[in-house]
Structure formats: C-alpha cells, structure tokens
Coordinates of C-alpha atoms in Angstrom, one line a residue:
X1499 CA 83.8 84.0 81.3
X1500 CA 82.5 86.1 84.6
X1501 CA 79.2 88.0 84.7
X1502 CA 79.2 90.8 87.2
X1503 CA 75.9 91.6 88.7
X1504 CA 74.6 94.4 90.7
X1505 CA 73.2 93.7 93.9
X1506 CA 70.3 95.6 95.2
X1507 CA 67.8 95.0 98.3
X1508 CA 69.5 91.5 98.7
X1509 CA 69.0 90.6 95.1
X1510 CA 71.1 90.1 92.2
X1511 CA 70.3 92.5 89.4
X1512 CA 71.2 92.2 85.6
X1513 CA 70.5 95.1 83.5
X1514 CA 70.1 95.5 79.3
X1515 CA 73.6 97.3 79.3
X1516 CA 77.0 95.7 79.6
X1517 CA 80.6 96.8 79.6
X1518 CA 83.9 94.5 79.6
X1519 CA 86.1 93.9 82.2
X1520 CA 89.8 93.2 81.0
X1521 CA 93.0 92.0 82.6
X1522 CA 95.5 94.6 82.4
X1523 CA 98.3 92.0 82.3
X1524 CA 97.5 90.8 78.8
X1525 CA 94.6 92.5 77.9
X1526 CA 92.5 89.3 77.8
X1527 CA 88.6 89.5 78.6
X1528 CA 87.7 89.1 82.3
X1529 CA 84.1 89.2 82.1
X1530 CA 81.2 91.2 81.5
X1531 CA 80.1 93.9 83.9
X1532 CA 76.0 94.6 84.1
X1533 CA 75.9 98.7 84.1
X1534 CA 73.3 99.9 86.5
X1535 CA 71.0 102.7 85.2
X1536 CA 68.8 105.5 86.9
X1537 CA 66.2 103.0 87.8
X1538 CA 68.8 100.5 89.4
X1539 CA 70.3 103.3 91.4
X1540 CA 67.2 104.7 92.4
X1541 CA 65.9 101.2 93.5
X1542 CA 69.4 100.6 95.7
X1543 CA 69.0 104.0 97.3
X1544 CA 65.5 103.4 98.2
X1545 CA 66.3 99.8 99.6
X1546 CA 69.0 101.1 101.7
X1547 CA 66.7 104.0 103.1
X1548 CA 64.0 101.2 104.0
X1549 CA 66.6 99.1 105.5
X1550 CA 67.6 102.1 108.2
X1551 CA 63.7 101.4 109.7
X1552 CA 64.0 97.4 109.5
X1553 CA 66.3 95.0 111.2
X1554 CA 69.3 96.6 110.7
X1555 CA 68.2 99.6 112.7
X1556 CA 66.8 98.0 115.5
X1557 CA 70.0 95.6 115.9
X1558 CA 72.3 96.8 118.9
X1559 CA 75.7 97.9 118.3
X1560 CA 77.2 94.5 119.6
X1561 CA 75.1 92.8 117.1
X1562 CA 76.0 94.7 114.3
X1563 CA 79.5 94.8 114.9
X1564 CA 79.3 90.9 115.5
X1565 CA 77.9 90.5 111.9
X1566 CA 80.8 92.6 110.4
X1567 CA 83.3 90.7 112.1
X1568 CA 81.8 87.7 110.5
X1569 CA 81.9 89.3 107.2
X1570 CA 86.0 89.7 108.1
X1571 CA 86.0 85.9 108.8
X1572 CA 84.1 85.2 105.6
X1573 CA 86.8 87.3 103.5
X1574 CA 89.5 85.4 105.4
X1575 CA 87.9 81.7 104.3
X1576 CA 87.3 83.1 100.6
X1577 CA 90.7 84.5 100.6
X1578 CA 91.9 82.6 97.3
X1579 CA 89.0 83.9 95.4
X1580 CA 89.1 87.8 96.6
X1581 CA 93.0 87.3 95.6
X1582 CA 92.1 85.7 92.3
X1583 CA 89.5 88.4 91.7
X1584 CA 92.0 91.3 92.9
X1585 CA 94.8 90.3 90.4
X1586 CA 92.6 89.5 87.4
X1587 CA 91.3 93.1 87.7
X1588 CA 94.5 95.0 88.7
X1589 CA 97.4 92.5 87.5
X1590 CA 99.2 93.5 90.8
X1591 CA 101.8 90.9 91.9
X1592 CA 100.4 88.0 93.8
X1593 CA 102.9 89.2 96.9
X1594 CA 101.5 92.3 97.2
X1595 CA 97.7 91.4 96.8
X1596 CA 98.2 88.8 99.5
X1597 CA 100.1 91.0 101.7
X1598 CA 98.3 94.1 101.6
X1599 CA 95.0 94.3 99.6
X1600 CA 93.2 90.9 100.7
X1601 CA 94.4 91.1 104.5
X1602 CA 93.5 94.8 105.0
X1603 CA 90.4 94.2 103.1
X1604 CA 89.3 91.8 105.8
X1605 CA 90.6 93.3 108.8
X1606 CA 89.0 97.0 108.1
X1607 CA 85.7 95.3 108.9
X1608 CA 87.2 93.9 112.1
X1609 CA 89.3 96.8 113.4
X1610 CA 86.5 99.2 112.5
X1611 CA 83.8 97.6 114.0
X1612 CA 86.0 97.4 117.6
X1613 CA 87.0 101.0 117.6
X1614 CA 83.1 101.5 117.1
X1615 CA 82.4 100.1 120.5
X1616 CA 85.0 102.2 122.0
X1617 CA 83.9 105.4 120.2
X1618 CA 83.2 108.0 123.5
X1619 CA 80.6 111.0 123.5
X1620 CA 80.8 114.0 125.6
X1621 CA 78.8 114.7 128.9
X1622 CA 78.8 118.2 130.9
X1623 CA 77.0 119.1 134.0
X1624 CA 76.6 122.9 134.9
X1625 CA 74.8 125.4 136.9
X1626 CA 71.9 127.0 136.0
X1627 CA 70.5 130.7 136.4
X1628 CA 67.9 129.6 138.8
X1629 CA 70.5 127.6 141.2
X1630 CA 70.2 124.1 139.4
X1631 CA 72.0 122.1 137.4
X1632 CA 71.4 120.6 134.0
X1633 CA 73.4 117.9 132.2
X1634 CA 74.3 118.0 128.5
X1635 CA 75.4 114.8 126.8
X1636 CA 76.1 113.9 123.3
X1637 CA 74.6 110.9 121.6
X1638 CA 75.6 109.5 117.9
X1639 CA 73.2 108.5 115.3
X1640 CA 73.6 107.1 111.8
X1641 CA 74.1 109.4 109.2
X1642 CA 71.7 107.6 107.1
X1643 CA 72.2 106.5 103.3
X1644 CA 76.1 106.7 102.5
X1645 CA 77.3 106.4 98.9
X1646 CA 80.7 104.8 98.6
X1647 CA 82.2 105.7 95.4
X1648 CA 85.9 103.5 95.3
X1649 CA 88.7 103.6 93.3
X1650 CA 90.8 101.1 91.1
X1651 CA 94.0 101.0 92.5
X1652 CA 93.5 99.4 95.9
X1653 CA 90.0 98.3 95.3
X1654 CA 88.9 96.2 98.3
X1655 CA 91.2 97.8 100.7
X1656 CA 89.8 101.4 100.2
X1657 CA 86.2 100.3 99.5
X1658 CA 86.1 98.1 102.9
X1659 CA 88.0 101.4 104.5
X1660 CA 84.4 103.0 103.9
X1661 CA 82.1 100.4 104.1
X1662 CA 83.1 99.1 107.2
X1663 CA 82.7 102.1 109.6
X1664 CA 79.5 103.2 107.8
X1665 CA 77.7 100.2 108.6
X1666 CA 79.6 99.7 112.1
X1667 CA 77.9 102.9 112.8
X1668 CA 74.4 101.7 111.7
X1669 CA 74.3 103.3 108.1
X1670 CA 73.4 101.7 104.8
X1671 CA 75.6 101.9 101.9
X1672 CA 75.3 101.9 98.0
X1673 CA 78.6 101.2 96.7
X1674 CA 79.8 102.0 93.3
X1675 CA 83.0 100.6 92.4
X1676 CA 85.3 101.7 89.6
X1677 CA 84.3 100.5 86.3
X1678 CA 87.9 98.7 85.8
X1679 CA 87.9 97.0 89.0
X1680 CA 84.4 95.4 89.7
X1681 CA 85.0 92.0 90.9
X1682 CA 86.2 92.0 94.5
X1683 CA 83.2 94.4 95.0
X1684 CA 81.1 91.8 93.5
X1685 CA 82.5 89.0 95.7
X1686 CA 81.9 91.1 98.9
X1687 CA 78.3 91.6 97.9
X1688 CA 78.2 87.6 98.3
X1689 CA 80.0 87.4 101.4
X1690 CA 77.3 90.0 102.8
X1691 CA 74.7 87.5 101.2
X1692 CA 76.5 84.7 103.0
X1693 CA 76.5 86.3 106.8
X1694 CA 72.9 87.3 106.4
X1695 CA 73.2 91.1 106.2
X1696 CA 69.5 92.2 106.1
X1697 CA 68.4 92.9 102.5
X1698 CA 69.0 97.0 101.7
X1699 CA 72.0 97.5 103.9
X1700 CA 74.8 96.8 101.4
X1701 CA 73.6 97.5 97.8
X1702 CA 76.0 97.4 94.9
X1703 CA 75.8 99.4 91.5
X1704 CA 78.3 99.1 88.8
X1705 CA 78.6 101.7 85.9
X1706 CA 80.7 104.9 84.9
X1707 CA 80.9 108.4 86.3
X1708 CA 79.0 111.0 84.1
X1709 CA 75.8 109.8 82.7
X1710 CA 75.9 106.6 84.4
X1711 CA 75.8 105.0 88.0
X1712 CA 78.0 107.1 89.5
X1713 CA 76.3 110.7 88.8
X1714 CA 72.9 109.0 89.3
X1715 CA 74.1 108.1 92.9
X1716 CA 75.6 111.1 93.9
X1717 CA 73.3 113.4 92.3
X1718 CA 70.1 111.3 94.3
X1719 CA 68.3 113.4 97.0
X1720 CA 67.8 110.3 99.2
X1721 CA 71.6 109.8 99.6
X1722 CA 72.4 111.5 103.4
X1723 CA 76.4 111.3 102.8
X1724 CA 79.1 110.9 99.9
X1725 CA 82.8 109.3 100.5
X1726 CA 84.8 109.3 97.4
X1727 CA 88.4 108.6 96.6
X1728 CA 89.9 109.5 93.4
X1729 CA 91.4 112.2 91.3
X1730 CA 90.5 115.7 92.2
X1731 CA 88.4 116.9 89.1
X1732 CA 85.8 114.0 89.9
X1733 CA 85.8 115.2 93.5
X1734 CA 84.9 118.5 92.2
X1735 CA 82.1 117.1 90.2
X1736 CA 80.9 115.2 93.4
X1737 CA 81.2 118.3 95.6
X1738 CA 78.9 120.2 93.2
X1739 CA 76.1 117.7 93.0
X1740 CA 76.5 117.2 96.9
X1741 CA 75.8 120.7 97.1
X1742 CA 72.4 120.2 96.0
X1743 CA 70.7 119.4 99.3
X1744 CA 73.4 120.2 101.3
X1745 CA 75.0 116.6 101.8
X1746 CA 78.3 116.5 103.5
X1747 CA 81.2 114.9 101.9
X1748 CA 84.3 113.0 102.7
X1749 CA 87.0 113.1 100.0
X1750 CA 90.6 111.8 99.7
X1751 CA 91.8 113.2 96.2
X1752 CA 95.0 113.7 94.0
X1753 CA 98.4 114.3 95.1
X1754 CA 101.8 115.2 93.9
X1755 CA 103.9 114.2 96.8
X1756 CA 107.2 114.9 97.6
X1757 CA 110.3 112.8 99.2
X1758 CA 112.7 114.9 100.9
X1759 CA 116.4 113.2 101.5
X1760 CA 118.9 115.0 103.6
X1761 CA 122.5 113.9 103.5
X1762 CA 122.6 112.7 107.1
X1763 CA 119.9 110.1 106.3
X1764 CA 120.6 106.4 106.6
X1765 CA 121.2 106.0 102.6
X1766 CA 120.4 102.5 102.1
X1767 CA 117.0 102.8 104.0
X1768 CA 116.4 106.0 102.0
X1769 CA 117.0 104.2 98.6
X1770 CA 115.0 101.3 99.6
X1771 CA 111.9 103.8 100.8
X1772 CA 111.9 106.0 98.1
X1773 CA 111.9 102.9 95.7
X1774 CA 108.6 101.5 97.4
X1775 CA 107.3 105.2 97.6
X1776 CA 107.8 105.9 93.6
X1777 CA 107.2 102.4 92.2
X1778 CA 105.2 100.0 94.7
X1779 CA 101.9 99.1 92.8
X1780 CA 103.1 100.2 89.6
X1781 CA 103.4 103.9 91.1
X1782 CA 99.4 103.5 91.3
X1783 CA 99.1 104.7 95.3
X1784 CA 97.5 108.0 96.1
X1785 CA 100.1 108.3 98.9
X1786 CA 103.4 107.6 96.4
X1787 CA 106.2 109.9 95.8
X1788 CA 106.5 111.6 92.1
X1789 CA 108.8 114.6 93.4
X1790 CA 112.1 113.6 95.3
X1791 CA 114.3 116.6 96.6
X1792 CA 118.0 115.3 97.6
X1793 CA 120.7 117.5 99.4
X1794 CA 122.9 118.1 96.8
X1795 CA 126.4 116.6 98.6
X1796 CA 124.5 112.9 97.8
X1797 CA 122.4 113.9 94.9
X1798 CA 124.5 112.3 92.5
X1799 CA 125.2 108.8 94.7
X1800 CA 121.4 108.7 95.3
X1801 CA 120.5 109.1 91.8
X1802 CA 122.6 106.3 91.1
X1803 CA 121.4 104.0 93.7
X1804 CA 118.1 104.6 92.8
X1805 CA 118.3 103.9 89.2
X1806 CA 120.0 100.4 90.3
X1807 CA 117.2 99.9 92.4
X1808 CA 114.6 100.6 89.7
X1809 CA 116.0 98.5 87.2
X1810 CA 115.9 95.4 89.6
X1811 CA 112.0 95.4 89.6
X1812 CA 111.0 92.3 87.9
X1813 CA 107.8 92.4 85.7
X1814 CA 105.8 89.2 84.7
X1815 CA 102.6 87.1 85.3
X1816 CA 101.5 88.3 88.6
X1817 CA 101.3 84.8 89.7
X1818 CA 104.8 83.7 89.4
X1819 CA 106.9 83.9 92.4
X1820 CA 109.7 87.0 92.5
X1821 CA 107.6 89.1 90.1
X1822 CA 107.5 92.5 91.9
X1823 CA 106.0 94.8 89.2
X1824 CA 103.0 94.8 87.7
X1825 CA 101.0 96.6 84.7
X1826 CA 99.1 99.8 84.6
X1827 CA 95.6 99.1 85.6
X1828 CA 93.9 99.6 82.0
X1829 CA 94.7 100.5 78.7
X1830 CA 93.4 104.1 79.0
X1831 CA 95.8 104.7 82.0
X1832 CA 98.5 103.3 80.1
X1833 CA 98.1 105.9 77.4
X1834 CA 97.9 108.8 79.7
X1835 CA 101.0 107.8 81.7
X1836 CA 102.9 107.5 78.4
X1837 CA 101.7 110.8 77.4
X1838 CA 103.7 112.1 80.5
X1839 CA 106.7 110.2 79.5
X1840 CA 106.4 112.0 76.3
X1841 CA 106.1 115.2 78.1
X1842 CA 108.7 114.8 80.2
X1843 CA 111.3 114.2 77.0
X1844 CA 109.6 117.3 75.2
X1845 CA 110.3 119.5 78.2
X1846 CA 114.1 118.4 78.4
X1847 CA 114.2 115.6 81.0
X1848 CA 117.0 113.7 81.2
X1849 CA 116.0 110.0 81.5
X1850 CA 118.0 108.0 83.9
X1851 CA 116.2 104.8 83.2
X1852 CA 112.9 103.9 81.6
X1853 CA 110.7 106.6 80.1
X1854 CA 109.0 103.9 77.6
X1855 CA 106.7 101.0 77.5
X1856 CA 108.0 97.6 78.7
X1857 CA 108.2 95.0 75.7
X1858 CA 107.4 91.8 77.4
X1859 CA 107.3 88.4 75.5
X1860 CA 104.3 86.3 74.5
X1861 CA 101.0 87.3 75.6
X1862 CA 102.1 89.8 78.3
X1863 CA 103.0 91.8 75.1
X1864 CA 99.2 93.1 75.1
X1865 CA 99.3 93.9 78.3
X1866 CA 99.6 97.7 79.9
X1867 CA 103.5 97.8 80.7
X1868 CA 105.6 100.8 81.3
X1869 CA 109.2 100.8 82.8
X1870 CA 110.0 102.3 86.1
X1871 CA 111.3 105.7 85.2
X1872 CA 113.5 108.1 86.9
X1873 CA 114.2 111.9 85.4
X1874 CA 116.4 114.6 86.4
X1875 CA 116.8 118.5 84.8
X1876 CA 113.2 119.4 84.5
X1877 CA 111.9 122.8 85.9
X1878 CA 109.7 123.0 88.7
X1879 CA 107.1 124.5 86.1
X1880 CA 107.0 121.4 83.9
X1881 CA 103.5 119.3 83.9
X1882 CA 105.4 116.6 84.8
X1883 CA 106.3 118.3 88.0
X1884 CA 103.0 119.9 88.7
X1885 CA 100.4 117.2 87.5
X1886 CA 99.9 113.8 89.2
X1887 CA 100.5 110.9 87.0
X1888 CA 100.0 108.1 89.1
X1889 CA 102.1 105.8 87.3
X1890 CA 106.0 104.5 88.3
X1891 CA 107.6 107.5 87.6
X1892 CA 109.6 110.2 89.6
X1893 CA 111.7 113.1 89.4
X1894 CA 114.7 114.1 91.3
X1895 CA 116.2 117.4 92.0
X1896 CA 118.8 118.9 94.1
X1897 CA 118.5 121.2 97.3
X1898 CA 121.1 123.2 99.3
X1899 CA 119.1 124.0 102.5
X1900 CA 116.1 122.8 104.7
X1901 CA 114.2 125.9 104.0
X1902 CA 114.6 125.4 100.3
X1903 CA 113.5 121.6 100.6
X1904 CA 110.4 122.9 102.8
X1905 CA 109.5 125.3 100.0
X1906 CA 109.9 122.9 97.2
X1907 CA 107.8 120.4 98.8
X1908 CA 104.8 122.8 99.5
X1909 CA 105.1 124.3 96.0
X1910 CA 101.9 122.4 95.1
X1911 CA 98.3 122.9 94.8
X1912 CA 97.9 119.6 96.4
X1913 CA 98.7 118.3 100.3
X1914 CA 98.4 114.5 100.7
X1915 CA 101.5 113.0 102.0
X1916 CA 104.9 113.5 102.3
X1917 CA 108.1 111.1 103.2
X1918 CA 111.3 112.5 104.8
X1919 CA 114.8 110.9 105.5
X1920 CA 117.1 112.0 108.2
X1921 CA 118.5 111.3 111.2
X1922 CA 118.1 114.6 112.7
X1923 CA 115.5 114.6 115.0
X1924 CA 115.0 118.1 115.5
X1925 CA 114.7 118.6 111.9
X1926 CA 112.2 116.0 111.1
X1927 CA 110.1 117.3 113.7
X1928 CA 110.5 120.9 112.2
X1929 CA 109.4 119.2 108.8
X1930 CA 106.5 117.9 110.2
X1931 CA 105.0 121.1 111.1
X1932 CA 106.0 123.0 107.9
X1933 CA 105.1 120.9 105.1
X1934 CA 101.5 121.2 104.2
X1935 CA 100.2 117.8 103.9
X1936 CA 97.4 115.4 105.5
X1937 CA 100.2 112.5 106.8
X1938 CA 104.0 113.0 107.0
X1939 CA 106.5 110.0 107.3
X1940 CA 109.8 110.2 108.7
X1941 CA 112.1 107.8 107.9
X1942 CA 109.2 105.3 106.5
X1943 CA 106.5 105.3 103.9
X1944 CA 102.8 103.9 104.1
X1945 CA 102.9 103.0 107.5
X1946 CA 99.6 103.3 108.9
X1947 CA 98.2 103.1 112.3
X1948 CA 94.4 102.9 111.4
X1949 CA 93.6 104.8 114.9
X1950 CA 95.0 107.9 113.2
X1951 CA 94.0 110.4 111.0
X1952 CA 94.1 110.2 107.3
X1953 CA 93.3 112.8 104.4
X1954 CA 94.6 115.6 102.4
X1955 CA 95.1 119.3 102.8
X1956 CA 94.4 121.9 100.0
X1957 CA 93.3 120.6 96.6
X1958 CA 93.9 116.6 98.0
X1959 CA 90.8 116.2 100.4
X1960 CA 88.1 117.4 102.6
X1961 CA 87.5 115.5 106.0
X1962 CA 89.6 112.8 108.0
X1963 CA 89.3 109.2 108.3
X1964 CA 90.8 106.9 110.7
X1965 CA 89.9 106.2 114.4
X1966 CA 87.7 108.7 116.3
X1967 CA 88.0 110.7 112.9
X1968 CA 85.9 108.4 110.9
X1969 CA 83.0 108.5 113.1
X1970 CA 82.8 112.1 112.7
X1971 CA 81.4 111.9 109.1
X1972 CA 79.7 108.8 109.5
X1973 CA 77.3 109.9 112.4
X1974 CA 75.6 113.0 113.3
X1975 CA 76.0 114.1 116.5
X1976 CA 72.9 115.1 119.0
X1977 CA 73.0 117.1 122.0
X1978 CA 70.8 116.4 124.9
X1979 CA 70.1 118.8 127.4
X1980 CA 68.3 118.0 130.9
X1981 CA 67.4 120.2 133.7
X1982 CA 67.7 118.6 137.0

C-alpha cells in the first residue's frame, strides 16, 4: 500500500490525519494520504515566500527554464511510473493516459518555459512638455506565491498547465491536488526533488476543500494569487476568500457545452467528433459536450449513428488492449451521475441507449461504472439540460434554423466551449462570433494550440491562460519612465 505525503520546503511531511485513495476500477485501496492541516499549509506558504528571496529568485530566466526542461525530461524518464499512478487514481484507459495525460503533463513544462523566454514587454518614446523626450518601458516581475488548486479529471496535465508557467515566471507554488487523485502530484514532487529545485519553490499539500487544506490555502493572507480549475460553486467560494486582501484569481470553471450539427456536415466525421466530445474520459472533461442540437433533416439518422457509436465503446481493465472506456473517478461522483440518469427518466426522457450502471464481471463489479447514455425528448428547462453532469451522457434535440441553433447554444449560464460541424465556411465564422464561449471548435474538438487563449465566459471562468495570456496572470507588469 502506498503512502502519499506532503512536500514542504524540500521535506516530506506526514500528519496525524489520513484518508483513503481508492481505485475507481474496482474500489480497491490504492493507498493512504496524509491530510495537511492549517499548520502544514502555513509552513508551505512561508516556505514559498522565503524561496522567492533565495536561490530561485536570483536565477536568470534561462536558468529557471533549463530547470523546468529538466523536470520535463525526468517526467519522460519516469513515464511508466506516472502512467501507473494516473491509471490507479482515475481508472482511465492506458491508451488515453499514455497518449494525452502523461505526455502533455511533461511537455507543459517544456513548452511554457519556451514561451516565457519569448514573451515581450512594451516600450514607448514620447515628447515631453519641455521639448525633451522620455522613454517608458515595461518589466514583468513574478506575482509571488501562487496557490494551485487542481482537479481530478486530468490530474497531471491540468496541474502542470498551471505549475509550469508559474515557475517559469519566477513564482513559487503551493499545490493542492484533488483529494481523489493525489498520486501524480506526489510523483511530481519527487521529480522536483530529483532535479534539484530549491527548497520551497514547489510545495504540495494534500487534503479536502472546506475546513481542510483547500480552504486554509486560499484564505492564507500570504498567497499572492490563486489559480483553480473545477466546478463553479467551488470557484465562488474561492473568490470570496480571495477578496480578502484583493488577491487575483484565474478560474476555469464548469460548463454545459453545446454541439451543433448541421445537415451539410461531413456526417461520419461529425458522429466521430461528437462521440469523442461526449464520451472521452467517460465524459469527465470540462470541455465535453452534454447538449447536442442537430438540424432536423438529419436528426433521426444522427441519433441512430451516435447510438451505434456509443454502444461500440468497450469498458474493462484499463491496462487491457482495446479498452477505451473507463469508470467514473469515485463512488461519490458515480452516485451523482446516476442521480441525473434518474432525473432524466423522471422528466420523461427517451433513453436511446444506456441510462443505468454498467454491470461488469468479477472484481470490476465493485467499480464506478455507468453506461454511455444518449437521451432525446427532454424540455430545455430540465435539470439534465441546465446543469453540468460531468459524465458520459448527452441529450440530442433537433433545430430548424441557424438562428435557433445559436439561441439554444447560448441558453445557459455557462460559456466554456462549443463544437460545430458544417461545411459552410461563412456559417462557421458567423457561429464563432455569435456563440458566447471561451473556445469554439469548427469541425473538431479538443484541438489545442498552447499559444492561444483558453478559458470560459459567463459562469465558466475568469481570465485566460495559454500563450501570452498565461503570463498576464503569473506576472505583475511595472512601467518604468525615464526622462532623457
């Protein structure tokens, strides 16, 4: 059995309180996690504060970036260890974790370090009232101690997406991973120790949200900025904590993302794309599609094709070849998703496929398995249409006009992402301007250039990350005016 410890000021720290980390595939015990209390969080923040004035703060930008490249190399060297840890915590298939989570988790350090070396500042010369001249130029300084609160659906990838640029900009971090996925965060702390990152630059505290490490960290007055990915209600609580001391936040929050399928689409590609956006990672993707609107002439055909595609997904042991569908991340989340399956039936949904738990044989019977689910026939007022479920489920409804499709897509308090499938280029561009989201895909989904902006509109987030947008949050810009 594994023991997951906190990492504070370059030291491994145990505590009196522990909690379980369970494998969602079969509910077996992966290990015990040492829960950080207020004292441990305070020690981590103090260590991060002290490290800003230590060797880390005196390094050149190139030296810091070289160290982050070493982190990427070490993650690659320990690829199999990270893969095993990610699968044990999340249950996701090996094919997905080895293709997305671990490679991207490592490359985030390399790519974001490279971006930081090329991020410009501004410079202006202007005429002064006395007939002379002055120069104004900008410099970027680290924001300071950054609290990183990372989610459980892509534990390594989304944590390193924040830790990489934070460190590249000269900040120090205190990381609080999700309580249900502690393993890869702990491995990352081992990597930081191996490559010789100065003590206090990277700190790790395990625990929960309220009355635990999450609340203690976000409420700590010496934290200079908070970055969080997770559900909107938790983001609201963190924002209240950040208001004291006027600390900046960067949030990627919940979504109820729409997919739009027009009659002129490449039909097979649209079916494959919506299959991915609805069911990949068992629907546990913040950018995933839970509402799909299909132009009426192809509606019945599309429903039938998506049903066939969903029913071809293969659950099972995540290490087995050909398995491409995993369990939900925890028993708690399993209960939540099943409650929405029941709500859909109560609201009169037509269950096209799924709508229940998945009975798998042997030890897998104890896992958090639900069937990929397709509904039709629900009113737009149903909780199943309005609320984020974060499971392998999607509702399909027909539309008749482009204007109707836009109105349906925008009829939500969220605004994270949308995917649209059409061969009409002009329509595609019109949709991109009209739909209220942070990222809009045309004839694709989950296609990301790390130089571009990423984030949500409305209740789906605050701020943008990616490329130059990342460094707006992780640095402070100072203007220097020189009278010539």
